[in-house]
Coordinates of C-alpha atoms in Angstrom, one line a residue:
X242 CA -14.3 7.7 25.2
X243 CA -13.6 6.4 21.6
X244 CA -13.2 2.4 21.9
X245 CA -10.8 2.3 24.9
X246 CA -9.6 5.0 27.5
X247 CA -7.7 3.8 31.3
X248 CA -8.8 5.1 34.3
X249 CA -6.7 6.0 36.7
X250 CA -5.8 7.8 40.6
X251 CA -2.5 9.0 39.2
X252 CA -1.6 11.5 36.9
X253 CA 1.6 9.7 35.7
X254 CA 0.2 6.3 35.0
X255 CA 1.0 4.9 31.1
X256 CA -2.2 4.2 29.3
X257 CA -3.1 0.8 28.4
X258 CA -2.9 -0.3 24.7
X259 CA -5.7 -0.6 22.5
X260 CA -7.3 -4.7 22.0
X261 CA -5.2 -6.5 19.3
X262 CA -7.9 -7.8 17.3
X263 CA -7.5 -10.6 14.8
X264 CA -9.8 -9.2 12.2
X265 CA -8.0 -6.4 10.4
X266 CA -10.4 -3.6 9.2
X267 CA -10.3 -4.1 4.9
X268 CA -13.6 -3.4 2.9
X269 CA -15.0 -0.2 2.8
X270 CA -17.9 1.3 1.5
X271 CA -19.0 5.3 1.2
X272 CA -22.2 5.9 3.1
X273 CA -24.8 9.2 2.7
X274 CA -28.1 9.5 3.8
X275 CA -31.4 9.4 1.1
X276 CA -32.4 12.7 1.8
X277 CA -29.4 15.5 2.7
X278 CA -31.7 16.8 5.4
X279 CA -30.5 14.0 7.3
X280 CA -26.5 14.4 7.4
X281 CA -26.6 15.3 11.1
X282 CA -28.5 12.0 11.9
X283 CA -26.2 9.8 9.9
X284 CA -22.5 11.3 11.2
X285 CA -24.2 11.2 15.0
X286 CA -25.5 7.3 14.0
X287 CA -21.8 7.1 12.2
X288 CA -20.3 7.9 15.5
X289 CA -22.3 5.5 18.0
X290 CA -21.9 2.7 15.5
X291 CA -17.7 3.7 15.9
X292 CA -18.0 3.3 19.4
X293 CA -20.5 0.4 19.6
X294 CA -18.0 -2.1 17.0
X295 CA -14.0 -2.1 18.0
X296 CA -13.0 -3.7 14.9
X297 CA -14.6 -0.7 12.6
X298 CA -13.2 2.2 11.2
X299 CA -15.4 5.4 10.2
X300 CA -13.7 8.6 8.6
X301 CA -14.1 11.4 6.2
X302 CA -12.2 11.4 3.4
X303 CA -10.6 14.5 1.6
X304 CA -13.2 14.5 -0.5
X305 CA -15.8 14.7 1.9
X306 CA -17.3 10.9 1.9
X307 CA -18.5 9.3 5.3
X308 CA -16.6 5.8 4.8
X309 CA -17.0 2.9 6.5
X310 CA -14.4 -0.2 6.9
X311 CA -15.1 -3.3 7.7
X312 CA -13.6 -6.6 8.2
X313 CA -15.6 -8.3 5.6
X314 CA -19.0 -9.0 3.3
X315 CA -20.8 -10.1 6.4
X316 CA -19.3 -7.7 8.7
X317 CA -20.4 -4.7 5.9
X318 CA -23.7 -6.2 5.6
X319 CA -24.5 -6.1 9.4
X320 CA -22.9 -2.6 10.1
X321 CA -25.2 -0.8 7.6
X322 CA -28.2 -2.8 9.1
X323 CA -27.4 -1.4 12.5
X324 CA -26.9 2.4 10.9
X325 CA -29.8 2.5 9.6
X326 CA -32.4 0.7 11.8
X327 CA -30.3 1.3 15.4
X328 CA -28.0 4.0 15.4
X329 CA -28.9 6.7 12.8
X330 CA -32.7 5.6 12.1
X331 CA -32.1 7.1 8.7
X332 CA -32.2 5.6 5.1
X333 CA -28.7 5.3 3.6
X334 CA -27.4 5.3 -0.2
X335 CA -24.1 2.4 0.1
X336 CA -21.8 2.3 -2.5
X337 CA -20.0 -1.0 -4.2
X338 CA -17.7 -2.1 -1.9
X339 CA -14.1 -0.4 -2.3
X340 CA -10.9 -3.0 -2.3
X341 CA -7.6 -1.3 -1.6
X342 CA -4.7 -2.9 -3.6
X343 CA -1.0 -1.7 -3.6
X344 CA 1.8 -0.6 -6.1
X345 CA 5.2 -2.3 -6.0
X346 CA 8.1 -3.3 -7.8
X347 CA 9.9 -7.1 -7.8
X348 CA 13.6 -8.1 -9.4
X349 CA 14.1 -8.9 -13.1
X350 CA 11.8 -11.9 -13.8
X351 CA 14.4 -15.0 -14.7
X352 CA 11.5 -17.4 -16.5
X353 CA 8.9 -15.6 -18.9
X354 CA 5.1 -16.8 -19.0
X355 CA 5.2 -19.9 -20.1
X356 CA 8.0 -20.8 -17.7
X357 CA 11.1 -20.9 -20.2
X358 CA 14.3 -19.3 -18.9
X359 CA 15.1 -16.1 -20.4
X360 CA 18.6 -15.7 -21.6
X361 CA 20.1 -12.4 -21.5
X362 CA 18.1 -10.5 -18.9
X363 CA 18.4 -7.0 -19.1
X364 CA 18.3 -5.3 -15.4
X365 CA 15.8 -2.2 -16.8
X366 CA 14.2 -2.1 -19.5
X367 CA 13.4 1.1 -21.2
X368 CA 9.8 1.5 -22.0
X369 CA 8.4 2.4 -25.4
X370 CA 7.4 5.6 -24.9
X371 CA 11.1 6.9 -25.0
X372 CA 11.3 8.8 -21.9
X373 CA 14.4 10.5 -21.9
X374 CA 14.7 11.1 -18.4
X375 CA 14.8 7.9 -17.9
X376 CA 18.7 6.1 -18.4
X377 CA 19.7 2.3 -19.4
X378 CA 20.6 1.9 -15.9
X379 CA 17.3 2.5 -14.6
X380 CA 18.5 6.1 -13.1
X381 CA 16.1 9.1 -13.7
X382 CA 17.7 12.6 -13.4
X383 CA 14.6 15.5 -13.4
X384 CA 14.9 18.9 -13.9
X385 CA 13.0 21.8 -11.6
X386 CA 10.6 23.9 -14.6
X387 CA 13.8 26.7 -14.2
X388 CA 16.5 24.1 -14.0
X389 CA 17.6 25.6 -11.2
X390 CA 17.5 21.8 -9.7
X391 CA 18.8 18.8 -10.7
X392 CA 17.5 15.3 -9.3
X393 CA 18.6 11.6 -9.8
X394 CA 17.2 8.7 -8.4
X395 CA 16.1 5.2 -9.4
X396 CA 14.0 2.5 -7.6
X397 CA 15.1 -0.8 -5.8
X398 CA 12.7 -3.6 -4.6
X399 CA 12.5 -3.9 -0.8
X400 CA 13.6 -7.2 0.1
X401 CA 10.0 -9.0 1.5
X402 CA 10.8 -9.2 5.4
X403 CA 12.0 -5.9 5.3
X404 CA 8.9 -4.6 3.9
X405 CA 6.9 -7.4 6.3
X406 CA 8.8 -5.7 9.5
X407 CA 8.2 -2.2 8.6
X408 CA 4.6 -3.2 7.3
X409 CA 4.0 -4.6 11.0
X410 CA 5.5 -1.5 13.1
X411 CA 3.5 1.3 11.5
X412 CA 2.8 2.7 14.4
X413 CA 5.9 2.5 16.3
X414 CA 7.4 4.5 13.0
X415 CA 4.6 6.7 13.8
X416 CA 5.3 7.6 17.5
X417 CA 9.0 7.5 16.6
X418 CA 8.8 10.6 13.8
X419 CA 6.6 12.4 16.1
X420 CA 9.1 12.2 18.9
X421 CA 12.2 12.4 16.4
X422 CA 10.7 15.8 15.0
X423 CA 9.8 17.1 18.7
X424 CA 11.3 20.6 20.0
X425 CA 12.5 19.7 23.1
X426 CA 12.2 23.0 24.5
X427 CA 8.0 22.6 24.1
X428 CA 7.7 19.6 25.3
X429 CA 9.7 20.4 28.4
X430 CA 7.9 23.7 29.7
X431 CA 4.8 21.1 29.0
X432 CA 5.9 19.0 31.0
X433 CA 6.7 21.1 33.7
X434 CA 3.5 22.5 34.1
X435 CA 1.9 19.0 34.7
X436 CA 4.9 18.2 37.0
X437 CA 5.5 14.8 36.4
X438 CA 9.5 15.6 35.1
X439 CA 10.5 11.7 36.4
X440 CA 7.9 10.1 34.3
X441 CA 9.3 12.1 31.2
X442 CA 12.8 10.7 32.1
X443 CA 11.0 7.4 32.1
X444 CA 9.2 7.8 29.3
X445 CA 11.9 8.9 27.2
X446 CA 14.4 5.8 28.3
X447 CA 11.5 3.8 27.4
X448 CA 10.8 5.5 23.7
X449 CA 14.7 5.4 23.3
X450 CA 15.4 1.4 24.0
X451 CA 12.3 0.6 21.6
X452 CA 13.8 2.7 18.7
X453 CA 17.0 1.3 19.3
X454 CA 15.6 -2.2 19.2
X455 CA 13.7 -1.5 16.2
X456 CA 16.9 0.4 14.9
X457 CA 19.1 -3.2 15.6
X458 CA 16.4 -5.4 13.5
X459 CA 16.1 -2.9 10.9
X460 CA 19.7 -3.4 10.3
X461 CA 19.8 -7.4 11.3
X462 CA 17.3 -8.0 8.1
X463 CA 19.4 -5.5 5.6
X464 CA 22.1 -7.4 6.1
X465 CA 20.7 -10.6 6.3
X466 CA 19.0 -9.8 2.9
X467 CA 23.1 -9.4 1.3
X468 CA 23.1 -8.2 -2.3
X469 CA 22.9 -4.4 -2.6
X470 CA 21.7 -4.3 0.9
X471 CA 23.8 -4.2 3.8
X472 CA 23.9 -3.1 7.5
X473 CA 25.5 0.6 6.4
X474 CA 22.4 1.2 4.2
X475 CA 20.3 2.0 7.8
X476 CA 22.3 5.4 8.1
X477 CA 21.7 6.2 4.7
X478 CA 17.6 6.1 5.6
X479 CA 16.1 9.4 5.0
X480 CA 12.4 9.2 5.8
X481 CA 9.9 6.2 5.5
X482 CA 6.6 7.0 3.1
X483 CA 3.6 7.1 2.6
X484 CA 2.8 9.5 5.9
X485 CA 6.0 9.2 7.4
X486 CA 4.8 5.7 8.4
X487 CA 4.7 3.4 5.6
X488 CA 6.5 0.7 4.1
X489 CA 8.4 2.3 1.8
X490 CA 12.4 3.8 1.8
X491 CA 14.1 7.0 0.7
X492 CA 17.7 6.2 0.8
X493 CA 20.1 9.4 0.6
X494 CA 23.4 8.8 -1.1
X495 CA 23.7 12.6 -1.9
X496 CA 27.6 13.1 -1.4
X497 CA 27.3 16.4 -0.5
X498 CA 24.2 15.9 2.1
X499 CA 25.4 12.3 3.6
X500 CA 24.4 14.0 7.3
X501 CA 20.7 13.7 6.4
X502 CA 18.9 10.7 8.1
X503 CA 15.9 10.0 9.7
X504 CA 17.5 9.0 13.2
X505 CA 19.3 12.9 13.6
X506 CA 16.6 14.8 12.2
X507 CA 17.7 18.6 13.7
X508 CA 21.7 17.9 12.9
X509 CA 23.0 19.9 10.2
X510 CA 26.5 18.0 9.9
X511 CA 27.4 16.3 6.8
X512 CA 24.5 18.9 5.0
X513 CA 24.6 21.2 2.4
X514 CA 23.2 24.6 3.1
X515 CA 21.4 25.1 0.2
X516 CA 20.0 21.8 -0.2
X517 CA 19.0 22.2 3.8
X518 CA 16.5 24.5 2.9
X519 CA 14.2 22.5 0.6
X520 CA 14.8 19.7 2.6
X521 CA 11.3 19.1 3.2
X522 CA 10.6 20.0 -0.1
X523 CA 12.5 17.0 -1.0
X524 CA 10.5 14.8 1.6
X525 CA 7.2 15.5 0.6
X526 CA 7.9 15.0 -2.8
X527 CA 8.4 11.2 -2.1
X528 CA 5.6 11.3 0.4
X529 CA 3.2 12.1 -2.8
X530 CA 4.5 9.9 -5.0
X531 CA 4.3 6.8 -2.2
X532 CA 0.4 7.6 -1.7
X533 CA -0.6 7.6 -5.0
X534 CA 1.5 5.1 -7.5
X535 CA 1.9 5.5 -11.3
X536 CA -0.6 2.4 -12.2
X537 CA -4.1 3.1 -10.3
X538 CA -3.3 5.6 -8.0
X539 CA -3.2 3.2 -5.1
X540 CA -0.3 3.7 -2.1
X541 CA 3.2 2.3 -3.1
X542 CA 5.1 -1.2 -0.8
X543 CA 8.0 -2.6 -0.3
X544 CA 9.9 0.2 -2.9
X545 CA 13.3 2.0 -2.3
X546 CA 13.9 5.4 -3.7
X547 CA 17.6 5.6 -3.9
X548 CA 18.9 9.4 -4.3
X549 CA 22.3 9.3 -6.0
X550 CA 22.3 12.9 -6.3
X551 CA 20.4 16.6 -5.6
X552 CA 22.1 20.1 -6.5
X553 CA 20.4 22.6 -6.5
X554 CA 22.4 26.0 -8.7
X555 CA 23.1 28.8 -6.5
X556 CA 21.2 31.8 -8.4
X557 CA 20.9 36.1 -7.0
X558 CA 17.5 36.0 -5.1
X559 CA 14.5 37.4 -6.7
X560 CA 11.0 37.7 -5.9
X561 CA 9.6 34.6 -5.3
X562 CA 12.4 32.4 -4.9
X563 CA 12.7 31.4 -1.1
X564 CA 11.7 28.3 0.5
X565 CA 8.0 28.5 0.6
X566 CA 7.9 30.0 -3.3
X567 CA 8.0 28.5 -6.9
X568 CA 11.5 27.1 -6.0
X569 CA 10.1 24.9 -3.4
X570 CA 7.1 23.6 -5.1
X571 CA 9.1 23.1 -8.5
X572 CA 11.3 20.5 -6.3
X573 CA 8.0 18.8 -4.8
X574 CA 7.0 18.2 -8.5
X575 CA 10.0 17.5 -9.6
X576 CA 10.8 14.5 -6.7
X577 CA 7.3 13.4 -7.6
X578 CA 7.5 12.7 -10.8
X579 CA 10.9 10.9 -10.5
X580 CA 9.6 8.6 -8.0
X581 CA 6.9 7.7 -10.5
X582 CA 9.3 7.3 -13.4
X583 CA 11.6 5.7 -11.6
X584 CA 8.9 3.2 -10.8
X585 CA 7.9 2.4 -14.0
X586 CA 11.5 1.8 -15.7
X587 CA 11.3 -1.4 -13.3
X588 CA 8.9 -5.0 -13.3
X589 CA 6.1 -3.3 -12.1
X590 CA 3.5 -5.3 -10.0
X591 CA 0.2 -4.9 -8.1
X592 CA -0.4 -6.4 -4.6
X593 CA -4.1 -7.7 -3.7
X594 CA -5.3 -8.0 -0.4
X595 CA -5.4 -11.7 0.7
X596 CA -8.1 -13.2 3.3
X597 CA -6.8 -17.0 5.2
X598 CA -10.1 -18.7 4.4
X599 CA -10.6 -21.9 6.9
X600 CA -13.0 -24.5 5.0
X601 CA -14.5 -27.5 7.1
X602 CA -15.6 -30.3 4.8
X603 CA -16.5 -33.6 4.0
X604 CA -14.9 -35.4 1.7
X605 CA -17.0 -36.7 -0.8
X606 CA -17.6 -31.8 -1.7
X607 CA -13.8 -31.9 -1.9
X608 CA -14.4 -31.4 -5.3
X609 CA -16.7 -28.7 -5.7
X610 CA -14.9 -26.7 -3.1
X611 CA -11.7 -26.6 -4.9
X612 CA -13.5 -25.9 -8.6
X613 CA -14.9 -22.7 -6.4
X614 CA -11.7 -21.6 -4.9
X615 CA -10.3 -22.1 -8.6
X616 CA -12.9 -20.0 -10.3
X617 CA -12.1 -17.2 -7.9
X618 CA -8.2 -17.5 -8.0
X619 CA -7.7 -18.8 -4.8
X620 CA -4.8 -21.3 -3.7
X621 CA -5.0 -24.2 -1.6
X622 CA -2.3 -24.4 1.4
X623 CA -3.3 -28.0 3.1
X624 CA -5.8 -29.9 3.8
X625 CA -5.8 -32.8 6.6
X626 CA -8.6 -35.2 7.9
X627 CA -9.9 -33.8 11.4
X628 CA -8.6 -36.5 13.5
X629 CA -11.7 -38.8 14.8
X630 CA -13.9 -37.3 12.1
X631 CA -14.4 -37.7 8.2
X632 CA -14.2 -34.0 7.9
X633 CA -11.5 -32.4 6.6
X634 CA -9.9 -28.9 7.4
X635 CA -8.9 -26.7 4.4
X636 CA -6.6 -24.1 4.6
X637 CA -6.7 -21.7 1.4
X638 CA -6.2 -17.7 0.9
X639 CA -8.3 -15.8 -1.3
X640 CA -8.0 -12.4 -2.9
X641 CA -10.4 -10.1 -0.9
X642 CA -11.5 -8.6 -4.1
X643 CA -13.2 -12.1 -5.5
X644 CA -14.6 -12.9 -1.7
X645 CA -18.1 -11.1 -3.0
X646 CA -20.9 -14.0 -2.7
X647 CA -18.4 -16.2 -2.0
X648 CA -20.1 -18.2 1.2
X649 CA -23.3 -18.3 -0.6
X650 CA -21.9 -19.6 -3.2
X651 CA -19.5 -22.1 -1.3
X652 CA -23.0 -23.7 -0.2
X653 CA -25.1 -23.9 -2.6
X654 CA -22.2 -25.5 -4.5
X655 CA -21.5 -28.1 -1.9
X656 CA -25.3 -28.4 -0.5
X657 CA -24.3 -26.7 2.7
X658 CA -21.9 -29.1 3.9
X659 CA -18.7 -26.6 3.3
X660 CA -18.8 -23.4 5.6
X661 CA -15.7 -21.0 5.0
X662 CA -14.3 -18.4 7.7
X663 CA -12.4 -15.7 6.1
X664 CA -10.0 -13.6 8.0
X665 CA -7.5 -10.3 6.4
X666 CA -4.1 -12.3 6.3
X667 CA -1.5 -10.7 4.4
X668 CA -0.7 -8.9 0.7
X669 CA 0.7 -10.5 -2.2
X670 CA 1.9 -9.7 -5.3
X671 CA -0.3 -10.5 -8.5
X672 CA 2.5 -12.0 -10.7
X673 CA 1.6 -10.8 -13.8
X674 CA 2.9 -7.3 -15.5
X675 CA -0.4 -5.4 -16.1
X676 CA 1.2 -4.1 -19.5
X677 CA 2.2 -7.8 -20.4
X678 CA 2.4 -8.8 -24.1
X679 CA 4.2 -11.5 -25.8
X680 CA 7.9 -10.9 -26.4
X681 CA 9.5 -14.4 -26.6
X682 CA 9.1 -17.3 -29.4
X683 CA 7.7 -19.3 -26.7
X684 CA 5.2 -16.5 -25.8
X685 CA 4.0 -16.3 -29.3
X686 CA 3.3 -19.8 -30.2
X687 CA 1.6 -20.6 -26.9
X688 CA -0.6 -16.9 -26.9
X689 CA -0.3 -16.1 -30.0
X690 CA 0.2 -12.7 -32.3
X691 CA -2.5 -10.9 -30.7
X692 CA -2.3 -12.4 -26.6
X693 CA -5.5 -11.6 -26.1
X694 CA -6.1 -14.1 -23.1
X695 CA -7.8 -12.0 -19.6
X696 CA -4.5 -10.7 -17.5
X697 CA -6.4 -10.1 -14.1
X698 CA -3.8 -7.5 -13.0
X699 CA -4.5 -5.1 -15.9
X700 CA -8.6 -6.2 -15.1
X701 CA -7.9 -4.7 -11.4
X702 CA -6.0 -1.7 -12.7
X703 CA -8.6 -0.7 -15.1
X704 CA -11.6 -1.4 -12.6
X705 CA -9.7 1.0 -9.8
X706 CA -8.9 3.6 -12.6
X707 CA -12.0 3.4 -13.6
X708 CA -13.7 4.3 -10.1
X709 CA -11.3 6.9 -9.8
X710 CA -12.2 8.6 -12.8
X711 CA -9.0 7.7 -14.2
X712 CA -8.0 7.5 -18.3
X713 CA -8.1 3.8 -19.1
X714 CA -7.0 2.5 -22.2
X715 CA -9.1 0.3 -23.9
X716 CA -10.6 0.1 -26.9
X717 CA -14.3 -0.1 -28.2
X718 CA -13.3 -2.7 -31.1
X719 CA -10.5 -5.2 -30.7
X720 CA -9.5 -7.7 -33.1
X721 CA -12.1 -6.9 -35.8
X722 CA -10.8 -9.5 -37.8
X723 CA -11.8 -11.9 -35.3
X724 CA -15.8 -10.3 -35.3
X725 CA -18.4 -11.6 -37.8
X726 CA -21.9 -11.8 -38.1
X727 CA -24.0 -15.0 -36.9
X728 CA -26.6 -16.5 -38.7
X729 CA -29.3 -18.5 -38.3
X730 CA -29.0 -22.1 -36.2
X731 CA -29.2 -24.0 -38.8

């Protein structure tokens, strides 16, 4: 048994669901023992501390790190403590503690920096580099390396309770791909040989009313959201990324493949032959460019990949050239790189993890406990006086990110009489283009010529890239102008 298993008399009995726990699993660190003799003690200690804690997560990446995640600092701190002194009796090397963020896109900003409207908003704006591939309308058409394959595509924000709703039913996206993408004639003869046939009858009008529910609200908030959005867009639906699972759309508006949609998978009306067979070509394409976005590498939310078109030229076959050669690999790249281009010819954004941070306080620290949550870009919600008390309750979120030391140093600021409870709430978008730089009048008399005030989005982008091994663009000497030589306190 992992965390939770049912026991049970009969064969056909559903098994419970797993605890819903209110701490959601968010800092993670990469774990290895001192001495490589000891590998076997630390993934046997790795695996009773799994079991021991339901609210941690231990895997092994693709890379071969043991990783742990955790709910928090304090959570980290007492999980390593019990690997090493309890469960694998072994010293351990821990490395910093690893933040996720996320990749996203947002609608044409209507006020610039220093909150002044902007007059004449453009709906894409081209980058500098001069990418040809990329159009004034924000649409990309790519080319397969033979150009046997044309693509074109652009990117649409997600409305923000579509992306909540698909954000909150990962796993019934899950469970519904893997039973969408079933051969029916397996599962059957299964079946059979454990002969319980009326539970899969059961079982299947079960899975089918919850798809169709989810199905129904999918299409309740499309509509509801109005603008380019409507209830007809849920047909169009092609697959959800990253890992079939995530919060992210690829809408197919192909007009010669219409027939193509997540919810008939196995049809082949409405599709074009040709473009049938790289099919899943096509797919995993955009499942490589959701995992890994253009700015850090970091999964893509809340984007729509909107296919306006996909031909594919019918040439004599030659070596090479069927759906598991070049052909099929050329699309993968090609889907890839349009995602990511179509990405960033829009506002693009990062999203930071946000924990709900309950503060109890007295009122005369009030002070000090909001110049902390300042200095570490927090945002007060509300505060109200406990009733029958002078202590007041402070509601706040915090990026995850600047939660290091942040208890410690919530007492010692307020002499112990502040105690914060942090808890993973939510993502939010960082509301400031990494790549910013003064472009308005406005924007140059209040940054100046040379804006060279800290933008914390490109400070996270460059710190991630920079773990990663990433190129990161900064220079050794800014503003040398600006530089001199001090002399002696006079």
């Amino acid at each position: 048994v992992l965390k939770t298993a049912t026991l049970s008399t009969d064969l056909a009995c559903p098994a419970f669901r797993e605890l819903q726990l209110l701490a959601v699993p968010i800092l993670r660190v990469a774990v290895e023992p001192t001495r490589p003799a000891d590998l076997l003690a630390l993934v046997r200690g790795l695996r009773l501390l799994n079991q021991a804690d339901a609210c941690v997560q231990v895997m092994v990446q693709e890379t071969g790190e043991h990783v742990i995640v955790t709910a928090g600092e304090v959570h980290l701190e007492r999980c390593v403590e019990d690997l090493q002194h309890r469960y694998a009796k072994v010293p351990v090397n821990v490395s910093e503690p690893i933040v996720p963020f996320r990749e996203t896109i947002v609608p044409p900003p209507t006020v610039d920096m220093v909150n002044e409207a902007i007059q004449d908003q453009q709906i894409v704006v081209k980058k500098e580099t001069g990418d040809e591939a990329v159009g004034e309308d924000g649409v990309v058409t790519m080319y397969t390396a033979n150009k046997q394959s044309v693509v074109k595509l652009r990117a649409v924000p997600l409305p923000q309770d579509v992306t909540a709703f698909l954000e909150n039913h990962q796993e019934l996206i899950r469970t519904m791909d893997r039973h969408l993408h079933a051969h029916g004639s397996e599962l059957s003869e299964t079946m059979q040989r454990l002969t319980v046939q009326e539970s899969t009858v059961t079982m299947g009008e079960k899975t089918k009313k919850v798809m169709e529910t989810f199905r129904t609200n999918l299409g309740d908030l499309l509509d509801k959201a109005g603008g380019v959005w409507s209830r007809s867009t849920l047909g169009e639906v092609w697959c959800f990324g990253p890992r079939r699972c995530g919060p992210n759309l690829l809408i197919n508006r192909i007009p010669s493949h219409l027939g193509r949609n997540i919810w008939n998978p196995l049809t082949k009306e409405g599709c074009h032959p040709n473009l049938l067979e790289y099919d899943s070509s096509f797919v995993n394409g955009f499942q490589m460019a959701t995992l890994a976005g253009p700015l850090c590498e970091e999964p893509m939310m809340g984007v729509a990949f909107v296919v306006e078109d996909w031909s594919i030229e019918q040439t004599p076959d030659v070596s090479g050239s069927s759906a598991f050669g070049p052909l099929s690999g050329q699309i993968m790249s090609a889907v890839k790189e349009g995602c990511r281009k179509a990405f960033q010819a829009q506002p693009q954004r990062l999203m930071a993890a946000m924990y709900s941070c309950q503060i109890q306080a007295n009122a005369e620290i009030l002070g000090k406990m909001y110049g902390v949550l300042n200095r570490r870009h927090g945002r007060v919600l509300h505060g109200d006086m406990t009733q029958g008390s002078s202590t007041f309750s402070v509601q706040a979120v915090l990026p995850v990110v600047e939660s290091f030391l942040f208890a410690p140093e919530m007492r010692k600021q307020t002499s112990g009489l502040a105690s914060p409870q942090l808890i993973f709430s939510h993502w939010e978008v960082i509301d400031v283009d990494p790549f910013w730089s003064p472009r308005t009048e406005e924007e140059y008399l209040h940054y100046g010529e040379k804006a060279d005030s800290e933008n914390r989005a490109r400070k996270y982008m460059d710190q991630v890239r920079r773990r990663k091994g990433l190129l990161v663009q900064q220079k050794i000497v800014q503003f040398a102008e600006k530089q001199r030589t001090l002399g002696k306190n006079k």
